[in-house]
Short mmCIF file of N, CA and C and ligand atoms in Angstrom, two decimals:
data_model
loop_
_atom_site.label_atom_id
_atom_site.label_comp_id
_atom_site.label_asym_id
_atom_site.label_seq_id
_atom_site.Cartn_x
_atom_site.Cartn_y
_atom_site.Cartn_z
N UNK G 1 0.54 -1.86 0.22
CA UNK G 1 0.12 -0.03 -0.54
C UNK G 1 0.46 1.49 0.11
N UNK G 2 1.47 2.34 -1.43
CA UNK G 2 2.09 3.39 -0.99
C UNK G 2 1.42 4.21 -1.71
N UNK G 3 0.49 3.90 -2.68
CA UNK G 3 0.35 4.34 -3.57
C UNK G 3 -1.89 5.38 -2.12
N UNK G 4 -1.60 6.62 -1.02
CA UNK G 4 -2.21 6.98 -0.30
C UNK G 4 -2.76 8.38 -0.65
N UNK G 5 -1.65 8.89 -1.53
CA UNK G 5 -2.22 10.14 -2.19
C UNK G 5 -2.85 9.92 -3.71
N UNK G 6 -3.22 8.80 -3.90
CA UNK G 6 -3.80 9.34 -5.51
C UNK G 6 -5.18 10.19 -5.47
N UNK G 7 -5.22 11.38 -5.10
CA UNK G 7 -6.27 12.03 -6.17
C UNK G 7 -6.82 11.16 -7.04
N UNK G 8 -6.58 11.05 -8.11
CA UNK G 8 -7.16 10.67 -8.44
C UNK G 8 -8.69 10.96 -9.96
N UNK G 9 -9.17 10.10 -9.40
CA UNK G 9 -11.04 10.49 -9.59
C UNK G 9 -11.92 10.92 -8.43
N UNK G 10 -12.54 11.82 -7.98
CA UNK G 10 -13.23 11.27 -6.60
C UNK G 10 -15.29 10.72 -7.68
N UNK G 11 -15.46 10.11 -7.90
CA UNK G 11 -16.78 9.74 -8.71
C UNK G 11 -17.51 9.35 -7.15
N UNK G 12 -17.48 9.17 -6.25
CA UNK G 12 -17.83 8.82 -4.81
C UNK G 12 -19.24 9.37 -4.60
N UNK G 13 -19.52 10.35 -5.24
CA UNK G 13 -20.76 10.23 -4.35
C UNK G 13 -21.71 9.92 -4.41
N UNK G 14 -22.53 10.22 -3.25
CA UNK G 14 -23.47 9.74 -2.85
C UNK G 14 -24.98 9.63 -4.07
N UNK G 15 -25.20 8.96 -5.08
CA UNK G 15 -26.61 9.19 -5.75
C UNK G 15 -27.30 8.41 -5.35
N UNK G 16 -28.96 8.97 -5.30
CA UNK G 16 -29.95 8.16 -4.62
C UNK G 16 -30.98 6.55 -5.86
N UNK G 17 -30.82 6.22 -5.89
CA UNK G 17 -31.78 5.99 -6.66
C UNK G 17 -33.35 6.48 -6.19
N UNK G 18 -33.86 6.63 -6.73
CA UNK G 18 -34.88 7.28 -7.40
C UNK G 18 -36.36 6.89 -7.38
N UNK G 19 -37.77 6.50 -8.32
CA UNK G 19 -38.51 5.26 -9.20
C UNK G 19 -39.76 7.19 -8.68
N UNK G 20 -39.85 6.97 -10.37
CA UNK G 20 -40.53 8.11 -10.48
C UNK G 20 -41.89 7.44 -10.43
N UNK G 21 -43.03 8.56 -11.38
CA UNK G 21 -44.65 8.01 -11.95
C UNK G 21 -44.78 8.25 -12.26
N UNK G 22 -45.29 8.44 -14.06
CA UNK G 22 -45.95 9.50 -15.32
C UNK G 22 -47.01 9.48 -15.03
N UNK G 23 -47.75 10.90 -14.77
CA UNK G 23 -49.15 11.10 -13.68
C UNK G 23 -50.27 10.75 -15.61
N UNK G 24 -49.10 10.77 -16.39
CA UNK G 24 -49.76 10.43 -17.69
C UNK G 24 -50.57 8.82 -17.68
N UNK G 25 -50.07 8.37 -17.74
CA UNK G 25 -49.91 6.48 -17.98
C UNK G 25 -49.79 5.71 -16.61
N UNK G 26 -48.73 6.58 -15.77
CA UNK G 26 -48.58 4.79 -14.97
C UNK G 26 -47.00 4.07 -14.48
N UNK G 27 -46.86 4.56 -15.74
CA UNK G 27 -45.47 4.09 -16.12
C UNK G 27 -44.67 4.65 -15.60
N UNK G 28 -43.84 3.43 -15.12
CA UNK G 28 -42.55 3.96 -13.87
C UNK G 28 -41.06 3.82 -14.23
N UNK G 29 -40.74 4.94 -13.66
CA UNK G 29 -39.31 5.29 -13.99
C UNK G 29 -37.83 5.54 -12.66
N UNK G 30 -36.92 4.67 -13.04
CA UNK G 30 -35.86 4.90 -12.18
C UNK G 30 -34.91 6.40 -12.27
N UNK G 31 -34.79 6.92 -11.60
CA UNK G 31 -33.74 8.17 -12.06
C UNK G 31 -33.00 8.48 -10.76
N UNK G 32 -31.64 8.96 -11.03
CA UNK G 32 -30.10 8.81 -10.02
C UNK G 32 -31.04 10.31 -9.10
N UNK G 33 -30.88 10.99 -7.81
CA UNK G 33 -31.83 11.98 -7.42
C UNK G 33 -31.11 13.67 -8.07
N UNK G 34 -29.64 12.99 -9.04
CA UNK G 34 -29.16 14.30 -9.37
C UNK G 34 -29.91 15.09 -10.83
N UNK G 35 -31.26 13.56 -11.13
CA UNK G 35 -32.31 13.87 -12.05
C UNK G 35 -33.40 14.57 -11.86
N UNK G 36 -33.67 14.83 -10.38
CA UNK G 36 -34.85 14.90 -10.45
C UNK G 36 -34.79 16.68 -10.28
N UNK G 37 -34.37 17.36 -11.24
CA UNK G 37 -35.03 18.39 -11.17
C UNK G 37 -34.70 19.28 -12.61
N UNK G 38 -34.34 17.63 -12.99
CA UNK G 38 -34.43 17.76 -14.91
C UNK G 38 -36.03 17.35 -15.47
N UNK G 39 -36.23 17.61 -16.34
CA UNK G 39 -37.72 17.19 -16.49
C UNK G 39 -36.96 15.69 -16.97
N UNK G 40 -38.76 14.90 -16.90
CA UNK G 40 -37.94 13.15 -17.43
C UNK G 40 -39.03 13.37 -18.87
N UNK G 41 -38.38 12.48 -19.26
CA UNK G 41 -39.95 12.81 -20.75
C UNK G 41 -40.45 10.47 -20.13
N UNK G 42 -41.58 10.74 -20.42
CA UNK G 42 -42.03 9.15 -20.02
C UNK G 42 -41.70 7.92 -20.85
N UNK G 43 -41.03 6.98 -21.17
CA UNK G 43 -40.77 6.22 -22.41
C UNK G 43 -41.95 5.32 -22.94
N UNK G 44 -43.08 5.78 -22.33
CA UNK G 44 -44.36 4.51 -22.05
C UNK G 44 -45.47 5.60 -23.48
N UNK G 45 -45.53 7.52 -22.63
CA UNK G 45 -46.53 8.07 -23.68
C UNK G 45 -45.83 8.77 -24.14
N UNK G 46 -44.65 8.68 -23.96
CA UNK G 46 -43.86 10.31 -24.63
C UNK G 46 -43.97 11.23 -23.35
N UNK G 47 -44.96 11.69 -22.80
CA UNK G 47 -45.26 12.64 -21.94
C UNK G 47 -43.75 12.82 -21.29
N UNK G 48 -44.35 14.70 -21.08
CA UNK G 48 -42.73 15.20 -19.76
C UNK G 48 -43.14 15.62 -18.71
N UNK G 49 -42.57 15.43 -17.64
CA UNK G 49 -43.50 15.73 -16.52
C UNK G 49 -42.37 15.56 -15.17
N UNK G 50 -42.83 16.56 -14.07
CA UNK G 50 -41.88 16.95 -13.76
C UNK G 50 -41.39 16.12 -12.30
N UNK G 51 -40.68 15.05 -12.27
CA UNK G 51 -40.30 13.98 -11.69
C UNK G 51 -39.99 14.29 -10.50
N UNK G 52 -40.01 15.34 -9.83
CA UNK G 52 -39.88 15.81 -7.57
C UNK G 52 -41.17 15.92 -7.56
N UNK G 53 -42.16 15.77 -8.43
CA UNK G 53 -43.62 15.60 -8.02
C UNK G 53 -44.02 14.93 -7.68
N UNK G 54 -43.36 13.95 -8.66
CA UNK G 54 -43.50 12.23 -9.26
C UNK G 54 -43.60 11.33 -8.90
N UNK G 55 -42.62 11.56 -6.96
CA UNK G 55 -41.72 10.43 -6.53
C UNK G 55 -43.05 8.78 -6.79
N UNK G 56 -42.34 8.54 -6.60
CA UNK G 56 -43.62 7.08 -6.37
C UNK G 56 -42.51 6.88 -4.33
N UNK G 57 -43.72 6.85 -3.06
CA UNK G 57 -43.03 7.03 -2.41
C UNK G 57 -42.79 5.34 -2.18
ZN1 LIG U 101 -46.86 8.03 -19.43
#
């Protein structure tokens, strides 16, 4: 163990997986918590919606 100080890349963000549901057709979709502020396009019906307002509990 000699390389203790190797900055490299810090891809250790803790991203949470979040399940959301299309308000139109009910299709569920999983995304990461950093995508909650983007609009989601439903793969079922093509609608776009706000994932933060449509989380599945
Ligand atoms: Zn849909």
